[in-house]
Every structure is written in C-alpha cells, then in structure tokens.
Coordinates of C-alpha atoms and ligand atoms in Angstrom, one line a residue:
Chain A
M1 CA 0.0 0.0 0.0
D2 CA 1.4 3.4 -0.9
E3 CA 1.8 6.2 1.4
R4 CA -0.9 8.3 -0.2
L5 CA -3.5 5.7 0.5
L6 CA -2.4 5.2 4.1
N7 CA -2.7 9.0 4.6
I8 CA -6.2 9.0 3.1
I9 CA -7.3 6.2 5.4
A10 CA -5.8 7.8 8.5
D11 CA -7.0 11.3 7.6
S12 CA -10.6 10.2 6.8
F13 CA -10.9 8.0 9.9
W14 CA -11.6 11.0 12.2
K15 CA -13.6 12.8 9.6
I16 CA -15.9 9.9 9.3
L17 CA -16.0 9.0 13.0
L18 CA -16.9 12.5 14.1
P19 CA -20.3 12.6 12.3
G20 CA -20.8 9.0 13.5
L21 CA -20.6 10.3 17.1
T22 CA -22.4 13.5 16.5
V23 CA -25.1 12.5 14.0
T24 CA -25.4 8.8 13.5
I25 CA -25.6 7.9 17.1
P26 CA -27.9 10.7 18.3
L27 CA -30.1 10.0 15.3
T28 CA -30.3 6.3 16.3
A29 CA -30.8 7.0 20.0
V30 CA -33.5 9.6 19.7
S31 CA -35.4 7.7 16.9
F32 CA -35.3 4.5 18.9
L33 CA -36.5 6.1 22.1
L34 CA -39.4 7.7 20.3
A35 CA -40.0 4.4 18.5
L36 CA -40.2 2.6 21.8
I37 CA -42.9 5.0 23.1
I38 CA -44.9 4.6 19.9
A39 CA -44.5 0.8 20.0
I40 CA -45.7 0.5 23.6
V41 CA -48.7 2.7 23.0
T42 CA -49.5 0.9 19.8
A43 CA -49.1 -2.5 21.3
M44 CA -51.1 -1.7 24.4
V45 CA -54.0 -0.3 22.4
Q46 CA -54.2 -3.6 20.5
F47 CA -53.7 -5.8 23.5
A48 CA -56.4 -4.0 25.5
N49 CA -58.7 -4.1 22.4
V50 CA -59.6 -0.4 22.6
R51 CA -62.2 -0.2 19.8
V52 CA -61.4 2.5 17.3
L53 CA -57.7 3.0 18.4
R54 CA -57.1 -0.7 17.7
Q55 CA -58.0 -0.3 14.1
I56 CA -55.9 2.8 13.7
A57 CA -53.0 0.9 15.2
R58 CA -53.4 -1.9 12.8
F59 CA -53.7 0.5 9.9
Y60 CA -50.5 2.3 10.9
V61 CA -48.6 -1.0 11.2
W62 CA -49.9 -2.2 7.9
V63 CA -48.9 0.9 6.0
I64 CA -45.5 1.4 7.5
R65 CA -44.4 -2.2 7.3
G66 CA -45.7 -2.4 3.7
T67 CA -43.6 0.5 2.3
P68 CA -39.8 1.0 2.1
V69 CA -38.2 3.3 4.6
L70 CA -36.4 5.1 1.7
V71 CA -39.8 5.9 0.2
Q72 CA -41.0 7.2 3.5
L73 CA -37.9 9.4 3.8
F74 CA -38.5 10.9 0.4
V75 CA -42.2 11.5 1.1
V76 CA -41.4 13.4 4.2
F77 CA -38.4 15.3 3.0
Y78 CA -39.1 16.0 -0.6
G79 CA -42.9 15.4 -0.7
L80 CA -44.3 17.2 2.2
P81 CA -42.9 20.7 1.2
R82 CA -45.4 20.5 -1.7
A83 CA -48.1 20.4 1.0
G84 CA -46.5 23.4 2.7
I85 CA -44.8 21.3 5.4
M86 CA -41.0 21.9 5.5
I87 CA -39.0 19.9 7.9
N88 CA -35.2 20.1 8.3
P89 CA -33.2 17.0 7.3
F90 CA -32.3 15.8 10.8
P91 CA -35.8 16.1 12.4
A92 CA -37.3 14.6 9.2
A93 CA -35.0 11.6 9.6
V94 CA -35.9 11.3 13.3
L95 CA -39.6 11.4 12.4
V96 CA -39.4 8.7 9.7
F97 CA -37.1 6.4 11.6
S98 CA -39.1 6.6 14.8
I99 CA -42.4 6.0 13.0
N100 CA -40.9 3.2 10.9
E101 CA -39.2 1.5 13.8
G102 CA -42.2 2.0 16.0
A103 CA -44.4 -0.1 13.8
Y104 CA -42.0 -3.0 13.8
A105 CA -41.2 -2.7 17.5
S106 CA -44.9 -2.6 18.3
E107 CA -45.3 -6.1 16.9
T108 CA -42.5 -7.3 19.0
V109 CA -44.0 -5.7 22.2
R110 CA -47.5 -7.0 21.3
A111 CA -46.2 -10.6 20.9
A112 CA -44.4 -10.2 24.3
L113 CA -47.5 -8.9 26.0
E114 CA -49.5 -11.8 24.6
S115 CA -46.9 -14.3 25.9
I116 CA -47.5 -13.3 29.5
P117 CA -49.8 -15.9 31.1
K118 CA -53.3 -14.8 31.8
G119 CA -52.9 -15.8 35.4
Q120 CA -50.6 -12.8 36.0
M121 CA -53.5 -10.5 35.2
E122 CA -56.0 -12.5 37.2
A123 CA -53.8 -12.5 40.2
G124 CA -53.5 -8.8 39.9
Y125 CA -57.2 -8.3 39.9
C126 CA -57.6 -10.6 43.0
C127 CA -55.0 -8.4 44.8
G128 CA -57.3 -5.4 44.1
L129 CA -55.2 -3.8 41.3
S130 CA -56.8 -2.0 38.4
Y131 CA -56.2 -2.9 34.8
L132 CA -53.8 -0.1 34.3
Q133 CA -51.9 -0.8 37.5
I134 CA -51.5 -4.4 36.5
M135 CA -50.3 -3.5 33.0
R136 CA -47.8 -1.0 34.3
R137 CA -46.4 -2.9 37.3
I138 CA -46.8 -6.6 36.3
V139 CA -47.5 -7.3 32.7
L140 CA -45.5 -4.6 30.9
P141 CA -42.2 -5.1 32.9
Q142 CA -42.4 -8.8 32.1
A143 CA -43.2 -8.2 28.5
M144 CA -40.3 -5.8 28.1
R145 CA -38.0 -8.4 29.6
T146 CA -39.2 -10.8 26.9
A147 CA -39.0 -8.2 24.2
F148 CA -35.5 -7.1 25.2
P149 CA -33.4 -9.3 22.9
P150 CA -35.5 -8.7 19.7
L151 CA -35.6 -5.0 20.5
S152 CA -31.9 -4.9 20.9
N153 CA -31.7 -6.5 17.5
S154 CA -33.9 -3.8 16.1
L155 CA -31.7 -1.1 17.6
I156 CA -28.7 -2.5 15.8
G157 CA -30.7 -2.7 12.6
L158 CA -31.7 0.9 13.0
L159 CA -28.1 2.1 13.6
K160 CA -27.2 0.8 10.2
E161 CA -30.4 2.0 8.6
T162 CA -29.6 5.6 9.5
S163 CA -27.1 5.6 6.6
L164 CA -30.2 6.0 4.4
A165 CA -30.6 9.5 5.8
A166 CA -27.7 10.5 3.5
N167 CA -30.4 10.5 0.8
I168 CA -32.2 13.4 2.5
T169 CA -29.0 15.5 3.0
V170 CA -28.3 14.5 6.6
T171 CA -24.5 14.7 7.0
E172 CA -24.1 11.4 8.8
M173 CA -21.2 9.0 8.5
F174 CA -22.1 7.6 5.1
M175 CA -22.8 11.0 3.5
V176 CA -19.4 12.3 4.7
T177 CA -17.7 9.2 3.3
Q178 CA -19.3 9.7 -0.1
R179 CA -18.0 13.3 -0.1
I180 CA -14.4 12.1 0.7
V181 CA -14.7 9.5 -2.1
A182 CA -15.7 12.1 -4.5
R183 CA -12.6 14.1 -3.7
T184 CA -10.1 11.3 -3.5
Y185 CA -11.4 8.6 -5.9
E186 CA -10.7 5.8 -3.4
P187 CA -14.1 4.1 -3.0
L188 CA -12.8 0.7 -2.1
V189 CA -10.8 1.5 1.0
L190 CA -13.1 4.4 2.1
Y191 CA -16.4 2.4 1.9
I192 CA -14.7 -0.5 3.7
E193 CA -13.5 1.9 6.3
V194 CA -17.0 3.3 7.0
G195 CA -18.3 -0.2 7.1
F196 CA -15.7 -1.0 9.7
I197 CA -16.8 1.8 11.9
Y198 CA -20.4 0.6 11.7
L199 CA -19.1 -2.8 12.7
V200 CA -17.4 -1.3 15.7
F201 CA -20.6 0.5 16.8
C202 CA -22.7 -2.6 16.4
T203 CA -20.2 -4.7 18.3
I204 CA -20.3 -2.3 21.2
L205 CA -24.1 -2.4 21.2
T206 CA -24.1 -6.2 21.2
K207 CA -21.7 -6.2 24.2
L208 CA -24.0 -3.7 26.0
Q209 CA -27.0 -6.0 25.2
R210 CA -25.2 -9.0 26.8
I211 CA -24.4 -7.0 29.9
C212 CA -28.0 -5.7 30.3
E213 CA -29.4 -9.1 29.8
R214 CA -27.3 -10.5 32.5
K215 CA -28.4 -7.7 34.8
L216 CA -32.0 -8.3 34.0
D217 CA -31.5 -12.0 34.7
T218 CA -30.3 -11.2 38.2
Y219 CA -33.1 -8.8 39.2
E220 CA -36.0 -10.1 37.2
K221 CA -35.5 -13.7 36.7
V222 CA -38.2 -15.2 34.6
Q223 CA -36.8 -18.6 33.9
D224 CA -38.4 -21.6 35.4
Y225 CA -37.2 -23.2 38.6
A226 CA -35.9 -26.3 36.8
A227 CA -33.6 -24.2 34.6
D228 CA -32.3 -22.6 37.8
R229 CA -31.4 -26.0 39.2
R230 CA -29.6 -26.9 36.0
I231 CA -27.3 -23.9 36.4
G232 CA -26.8 -24.7 40.0
G233 CA -23.6 -22.7 40.5
L234 CA -25.1 -19.5 39.2
W235 CA -28.2 -20.0 41.3
K236 CA -26.2 -20.3 44.5
R237 CA -24.4 -17.1 43.8
K238 CA -27.8 -15.3 43.3
E239 CA -29.1 -16.9 46.4
R240 CA -26.4 -15.3 48.5
S241 CA -26.7 -11.9 46.9
G242 CA -30.5 -12.2 47.2
G243 CA -30.6 -11.3 50.9
Q244 CA -28.8 -8.0 50.5
R245 CA -31.5 -6.2 48.6
Chain B
M1 CA -71.4 -14.1 55.6
L2 CA -71.4 -15.4 52.0
E3 CA -74.2 -17.0 50.2
V4 CA -74.5 -17.7 46.5
R5 CA -77.7 -18.9 44.9
D6 CA -78.5 -20.5 41.6
I7 CA -75.3 -19.7 39.7
K8 CA -75.5 -20.7 36.0
K9 CA -72.7 -20.4 33.6
S10 CA -72.2 -21.7 30.0
F11 CA -69.2 -21.8 27.8
G12 CA -70.6 -21.7 24.3
T13 CA -73.3 -24.4 24.2
Q14 CA -71.9 -26.3 27.2
Q15 CA -73.6 -25.5 30.5
V16 CA -70.9 -25.9 33.1
L17 CA -72.9 -24.6 36.1
K18 CA -76.5 -25.6 36.2
G19 CA -77.7 -23.7 39.2
V20 CA -75.2 -24.0 42.1
G21 CA -75.7 -22.5 45.5
L22 CA -73.8 -22.6 48.8
T23 CA -73.5 -20.9 52.1
V24 CA -70.4 -20.0 54.1
E25 CA -70.7 -18.7 57.7
K26 CA -67.9 -16.8 59.4
G27 CA -65.2 -19.2 60.6
D28 CA -66.4 -22.0 58.3
V29 CA -64.0 -24.0 56.3
V30 CA -66.1 -25.3 53.4
A31 CA -64.6 -28.0 51.2
I32 CA -65.8 -28.4 47.7
L33 CA -65.3 -31.9 46.4
G34 CA -66.2 -33.5 43.1
P35 CA -64.8 -35.2 40.1
S36 CA -62.7 -33.3 37.5
G37 CA -64.7 -31.2 35.1
S38 CA -67.7 -30.9 37.5
G39 CA -67.4 -27.1 37.5
K40 CA -65.6 -26.4 40.8
T41 CA -63.0 -24.0 39.3
T42 CA -65.7 -22.2 37.3
L43 CA -67.8 -21.8 40.4
L44 CA -64.9 -20.2 42.4
R45 CA -64.1 -18.0 39.4
C46 CA -67.7 -16.8 39.1
I47 CA -67.7 -16.0 42.8
N48 CA -64.6 -13.9 42.5
F49 CA -65.8 -12.3 39.2
L50 CA -62.9 -13.8 37.1
E51 CA -65.8 -15.2 35.0
K52 CA -69.1 -13.5 34.6
A53 CA -71.9 -15.8 35.6
D54 CA -75.0 -15.9 33.3
E55 CA -77.3 -16.0 36.3
G56 CA -77.1 -16.0 40.1
T57 CA -77.2 -14.0 43.2
M58 CA -74.6 -13.3 45.9
I59 CA -75.2 -12.2 49.4
F60 CA -72.0 -10.9 51.0
D61 CA -72.2 -9.5 54.5
G62 CA -75.9 -9.0 54.1
E63 CA -75.7 -7.1 50.8
T64 CA -77.3 -8.7 47.8
F65 CA -75.6 -8.6 44.3
P66 CA -76.7 -9.9 41.0
L67 CA -73.8 -11.9 39.6
D68 CA -74.7 -11.3 36.0
R69 CA -74.8 -7.5 36.4
M70 CA -72.0 -6.5 38.7
T71 CA -70.7 -3.0 38.6
K72 CA -67.0 -2.4 38.4
K73 CA -67.2 -0.6 41.7
D74 CA -68.9 -3.4 43.5
I75 CA -66.4 -5.9 42.1
A76 CA -63.5 -3.8 43.3
R77 CA -65.2 -3.3 46.7
L78 CA -65.9 -7.1 47.2
R79 CA -62.4 -8.1 46.0
R80 CA -60.9 -6.0 48.9
K81 CA -62.7 -8.3 51.3
T82 CA -61.6 -11.6 49.6
A83 CA -58.5 -13.3 48.4
F84 CA -57.8 -16.1 45.9
V85 CA -55.2 -18.8 45.9
F86 CA -54.7 -20.3 42.5
Q87 CA -54.0 -23.9 41.6
N88 CA -50.8 -22.8 39.8
Y89 CA -49.9 -20.0 42.3
N90 CA -49.8 -17.2 39.8
L91 CA -47.2 -15.2 41.7
F92 CA -46.0 -12.0 40.0
R93 CA -42.9 -13.3 38.3
N94 CA -41.2 -9.9 38.2
K95 CA -41.6 -9.4 42.0
T96 CA -39.8 -10.9 45.0
A97 CA -41.8 -12.9 47.5
L98 CA -42.1 -9.9 49.8
Q99 CA -43.1 -7.6 46.9
N100 CA -45.7 -10.2 45.8
V101 CA -47.2 -9.9 49.3
T102 CA -47.0 -6.1 49.6
E103 CA -48.2 -5.2 46.1
G104 CA -51.9 -5.3 46.9
L105 CA -51.3 -3.3 50.1
I106 CA -49.1 -0.6 48.6
V107 CA -50.8 -0.2 45.2
A108 CA -54.4 -1.1 45.8
R109 CA -54.8 -0.1 49.4
R110 CA -52.3 2.9 49.4
M111 CA -50.5 1.7 52.5
S112 CA -47.0 3.1 53.3
R113 CA -44.2 1.0 52.1
D114 CA -42.8 0.5 55.6
K115 CA -46.1 -0.6 57.0
A116 CA -46.7 -2.9 54.1
N117 CA -43.3 -4.5 54.4
E118 CA -43.9 -5.1 58.1
I119 CA -47.2 -6.8 57.4
G120 CA -45.7 -8.6 54.4
R121 CA -42.8 -10.0 56.5
Q122 CA -45.2 -11.1 59.2
A123 CA -47.3 -12.9 56.6
L124 CA -44.3 -14.7 55.1
D125 CA -43.1 -15.6 58.6
K126 CA -46.4 -17.2 59.2
V127 CA -46.1 -19.5 56.2
G128 CA -42.6 -20.4 57.2
L129 CA -40.7 -18.4 54.7
S130 CA -38.9 -15.9 56.9
D131 CA -35.6 -16.7 55.0
R132 CA -37.1 -16.1 51.5
Y133 CA -38.3 -12.5 51.5
D134 CA -36.1 -11.5 48.6
Y135 CA -36.4 -14.5 46.4
Y136 CA -38.1 -14.4 43.0
P137 CA -40.8 -17.0 42.3
S138 CA -38.4 -18.7 39.9
Q139 CA -36.0 -19.3 42.7
L140 CA -38.6 -21.0 44.9
S141 CA -40.0 -24.6 44.8
G142 CA -43.7 -25.1 44.0
G143 CA -44.6 -25.6 47.7
Q144 CA -42.8 -22.4 48.6
Q145 CA -44.5 -20.5 45.8
Q146 CA -47.9 -21.6 47.0
R147 CA -47.0 -20.6 50.5
V148 CA -46.1 -17.1 49.2
A149 CA -49.4 -17.0 47.4
I150 CA -51.1 -17.9 50.7
A151 CA -49.1 -15.1 52.5
R152 CA -50.2 -12.7 49.7
A153 CA -53.8 -13.7 50.4
L154 CA -53.4 -13.3 54.2
A155 CA -51.7 -9.9 54.0
T156 CA -54.9 -8.0 53.2
D157 CA -56.7 -9.7 56.1
P158 CA -59.6 -10.8 53.9
E159 CA -63.0 -11.9 55.3
I160 CA -62.8 -15.1 53.2
I161 CA -60.1 -16.8 51.2
Y162 CA -60.9 -18.9 48.1
F163 CA -58.6 -21.8 47.3
D164 CA -58.7 -23.7 44.0
E165 CA -57.0 -27.0 44.4
P166 CA -54.0 -25.4 46.1
T167 CA -51.9 -28.6 46.2
S168 CA -52.8 -30.4 43.0
A169 CA -50.0 -28.8 41.0
L170 CA -47.4 -29.9 43.6
D171 CA -45.2 -33.0 43.8
P172 CA -46.6 -35.3 46.6
E173 CA -43.7 -34.5 48.9
L174 CA -44.5 -30.8 48.8
T175 CA -48.2 -30.9 49.5
G176 CA -47.7 -31.4 53.2
E177 CA -46.1 -28.0 53.8
V178 CA -49.0 -26.2 52.1
L179 CA -51.6 -28.3 53.9
T180 CA -49.9 -27.6 57.2
V181 CA -50.2 -23.9 56.6
M182 CA -53.9 -24.2 55.7
R183 CA -54.6 -26.3 58.8
K184 CA -53.0 -23.5 60.9
L185 CA -55.3 -20.9 59.2
A186 CA -58.3 -23.0 59.9
A187 CA -57.3 -23.4 63.5
E188 CA -57.1 -19.6 63.8
G189 CA -60.7 -19.3 62.6
R190 CA -60.1 -18.1 59.0
T191 CA -63.1 -18.4 56.8
M192 CA -62.1 -20.5 53.8
L193 CA -63.8 -21.9 50.7
V194 CA -61.5 -24.7 49.4
V195 CA -61.7 -26.8 46.3
T196 CA -59.7 -29.9 47.1
H197 CA -59.0 -33.5 46.3
E198 CA -57.2 -33.9 49.7
I199 CA -59.8 -36.1 51.3
R200 CA -58.0 -36.2 54.7
F201 CA -57.7 -32.5 54.8
A202 CA -61.4 -32.1 54.0
R203 CA -62.3 -34.6 56.7
D204 CA -60.1 -33.3 59.4
V205 CA -60.3 -29.5 58.8
S206 CA -63.5 -28.6 57.0
T207 CA -66.7 -27.7 58.8
K208 CA -68.9 -28.2 55.8
V209 CA -68.7 -30.1 52.5
V210 CA -70.2 -29.4 49.2
F211 CA -70.1 -32.3 46.7
M212 CA -70.4 -31.3 43.1
E213 CA -71.0 -33.3 40.0
D214 CA -71.8 -32.2 36.4
G215 CA -72.5 -28.6 37.3
R216 CA -74.8 -29.3 40.2
V217 CA -74.5 -29.7 44.0
L218 CA -75.2 -33.3 44.6
E219 CA -74.9 -33.3 48.3
A220 CA -74.0 -30.7 50.9
G221 CA -73.9 -30.6 54.7
S222 CA -71.8 -30.6 57.8
S223 CA -68.5 -32.4 57.3
D224 CA -69.0 -34.9 60.2
V225 CA -72.3 -36.1 58.8
F226 CA -71.0 -36.1 55.2
F227 CA -68.0 -38.3 55.8
A228 CA -69.7 -40.6 58.4
N229 CA -72.8 -41.2 56.4
P230 CA -72.8 -39.9 52.8
K231 CA -76.4 -40.0 51.5
E232 CA -75.8 -40.4 47.7
E233 CA -74.4 -43.6 46.2
R234 CA -72.4 -41.4 43.8
T235 CA -70.8 -39.6 46.7
R236 CA -69.8 -42.8 48.4
S237 CA -68.2 -44.2 45.2
F238 CA -66.3 -40.9 44.7
L239 CA -65.0 -41.0 48.3
R240 CA -64.0 -44.7 47.8
T241 CA -62.0 -43.8 44.7
L242 CA -60.2 -41.0 46.5
E243 CA -59.3 -43.3 49.3
Q244 CA -57.9 -45.9 46.9
E245 CA -55.8 -43.3 45.1
R246 CA -54.5 -42.2 48.5
A247 CA -53.6 -45.7 49.5
Q248 CA -51.7 -46.3 46.3
S249 CA -49.6 -43.1 46.5
Ligands
ADP301 N1 -62.8 -20.8 29.7 C1 -63.4 -21.9 29.3 N2 -63.9 -22.1 28.1 C2 -64.6 -23.2 27.7 N3 -64.8 -24.2 28.5 C3 -64.4 -24.2 29.8 C4 -63.7 -23.0 30.3 N4 -63.4 -23.2 31.6 C5 -63.9 -24.4 31.9 N5 -64.5 -25.0 30.9 C6 -65.2 -26.3 30.9 O1 -66.0 -26.3 31.9 C7 -66.1 -27.6 32.5 C8 -65.8 -27.5 34.0 O2 -64.5 -27.0 34.2 P1 -63.9 -26.7 35.6 O3 -64.8 -25.6 36.3 O4 -62.5 -26.3 35.5 O5 -64.0 -28.0 36.4 P2 -63.3 -28.6 37.7 O6 -62.5 -27.4 38.3 O7 -64.3 -29.1 38.6 O8 -62.3 -29.6 37.2 C9 -65.0 -28.5 31.8 O9 -65.7 -29.3 30.9 C10 -64.2 -27.4 31.1 O10 -63.7 -28.0 29.9
MG302 MG1 -60.5 -27.2 38.7

C-alpha cells in the first residue's frame, strides 16, 4: 500500500468517525427512544382491544411495514414541502425512523404482551389492582424483559439503517464518506473503512446488550425453577446476593 | 357471611354450572369436592368475578348482588374483602416474595411501604418463609411459591379466602407443607372456601362439605355427617375412589 492511500485512510478516519458520534448515534438513539414509546402505546391499544384505536394501530402498522423506509424518507423530506410542510433534514430523519421502527417494535411488544400468562392479570385483579396498575407494574415489565433481545436486534438494525438518511442530506457517516470518495477517488478503502466503523458501533451495542441481559436476569429472573437448578452454581451465587437487597 | 344462589354459567353451548348454591358462615372451612370437570373451578371464578356468571345472586355481609350484572365498583369493593389462591400459584414473576405480598397493600390499598413491608414479612413468617423474602418466584419450589401465594392472600386480612386445588400442581412430597399452613389458618378461625382433592384435609379440617357433579351440587352438609354417612351412592363411590388413590400413592 502506498503512502498516499495510508494517509487518506488515517485522515478520513476521524472525519468519518466524528459525524458518527455527533449525527449517526444521536439520530439512532432519539429515533429508537421515540419508537419505543410509539411501540408500547400501539401494542397496548391492540392488547387491550380499545375499539377505534385498535383499528388505527393496525392500519398504521400495515402501511408502515408495507412501504420501504427510503420511500418514507422521500415522502417526508421531498414530498411534504409540496403540501407546505417543510422539515429540516435531521428532524425529518428522526420522524421517519421513529415512526418506521415504532411499527416493527410494536409487533415485538405485542407478541411479548400476549406471551404473559393470563394468570398474572387475574392474580393482579384478585389483589385489588386496576387494569392499568396491572399493566404498568406486572405485565409490561415482564413483557419488556421478553422483548429485550428482539428490540436490541432492532436497535442494531436501526443504527445501520440511518445511513439511508444520506439521501435526504443528513450529514451522517455515510454521507461524509461519499464526499471524501468524490474528492479522493478511493471508493474501495473508504467504503470498507466506514463499514468497519459501523461494525465497531454494532459490536459495542451487542456487548451492551449482553451486559444488560445479565443484569435483568439477576433482578427479574423469569426462567423456570428447573432451569435454575440446571445452572446450580449461578443459582447459589444469586441466592447469596438475594438477601442483600 | 357469604351465600350464593342458583349460579348458572355456560361456555358456548356447554352449560358448566346448572344452578349452584352454597352458604359460608364466618369461621367456616367449606370444602368443595367433586370429580374433575364438574365445574368447581368455574364456580370459584364466578364467585370472584374472574368469570361472569350468566345468572345467580350473591349475598355478602348481608348485601345482595346480581352476579350477571355486577358494577366495576362493587367488584372492586368485594375483592378487597376476599383473596384467591390459584392452583398454579400465579405469583407475579417480576416481583420478589415480599413484593408479591405487599403489592396489593401498597398499590391497591395505598399503605405506606414501611407498614406494608412489616405486614408482608409477618405474613411470610407465618407461612414459614422468613428466609425467603427477597427470592423471586423462579427461585422457589412449588410448595414455597404456593405458601407465598397464601401469604399474599393473608396480608390483606380478607374476610374469606378462596382456594382452587392449592396442592394439586405440587409434587406429593410438597403438598404437606402447604396443607400444614392451611390447617393453621383453619385453627385460627379463618373463613375459607376450598376446592380440594385432599380427602383427609377435608375430613379433618372442613366444617362443611359441598359435593359437586356435572354442574350441580349433589350433596352438601356438615362435614361430620357427610363423611360418616354420605347419602348419595355417587358420593360414596367418589370417596372410595379418592381413598384408593391415596392408598396407592
Ligand atoms: N374458559 C373456558 N372455556 C370453555 N370451557 C371451559 C372453560 N373453563 C372451563 N371450561 C369447561 O367447563 C367444565 C368445568 O371445568 P372446571 O370448572 O375447570 O371443572 P373442575 O374445576 O371441577 O375440574 C369443563 O368441561 C371445562 O372444559
Ligand atoms: Mg379445577
């Protein structure tokens, strides 16, 4: 490899990483947070069978899951101005990604809610809790524990998907890489380089997921008793720490 | 203190309860016996409004309620005076033993956390789980889980506790610890309505027996009379079967 190429790689690394930290990650984080809120509301409305809202929720999921996110980005950023609605690139991207991800995540949360045994709800009623109290304190926490691995998966998917925002002039990592390629004519190394940075981000997220799952396992164990006995050593450790809380 | 009359309940075209009634006085331990599928669970679930009866009347502490037209408010009010112990425990899986017991006190009855924890610990002590306050249900054996469920029922000091086959999901060697707790409650004068297959428990502990078959009460009466001298041939053969099962196990 000649010196010029090495210089380009080293030079561009920080130029690409910086928008990764200041645009890609905030875009992912904010969109995902909003998506979670949308997902929980959408899933709850269907789970509780609220009449009209349930149909609206189904319609929303149907439309969003049935159209490409790239088309959705174009509709919002290039289309809506025709209707007099101008949205800046970054908020437009947040809007589309949160609505898009919300639809998918709502299906994950809904499935998780439905997987909680009916007895949990009935026991709640017998203890005098109201429907909303049971949902908030018993059913939803358990469902979110179940939904945690697939939702982590979605988060990783979203991180990579934000590269599509380059199409609506958001200067995130991929957009910046394209600009450097246009200047240096080195597409091979530069696109591999940005891919590598995505890979590092995703690896960190995967590691975080593992750590969180282990934490959740300690505090909200939902495996069966037999499984506990199978991993006897681990169980003993938890047994000891159990008394301190 | 509790009387239900003429409860009817159908699932689809199958009529599961064909007009069932029973009476529980304060301090009574009423055992409901009967073959599987006779509607015992459905009866308890109707009495605690987990199912909506098609017909029937309830008289609770002198107040009369139509079981097919209960208001949400009445249901909430009556549930504060009762407690339910499920066949499969139904402990809140995301809560520790102590949190399971205090949940109804803190959330539904707005008790302070300290007070609730004190009552919760007392209830768990009573069922012999003073060393398991902070265990999650998944870390407890079936017998321990059911005892937590009983503690959860006791914590709210209900006027009556309903039990639906509290030991039938347990391994035989674990039923004893649960029955021991229930005997203790009976001795303290707790009012209980217990669906059970534990014939010895029914004979030793219950004051009254209700024998159900095919959605009807076939025979009911004081426990002494019932076991010494069952009137119906069907009751006698059922008791014989249970005795044989016991002898074999
Ligand atoms: N939710 C339900 N839907 C349809 N059928 C039911 C339901 N619950 C109970 N049954 C039927 O009602 C009958 C009585 O059931 P159950 O009350 O559980 O009897 P038991 O507790 O005496 O064994 C059974 O035939 C059962 O299949
Ligand atoms: Mg039953």
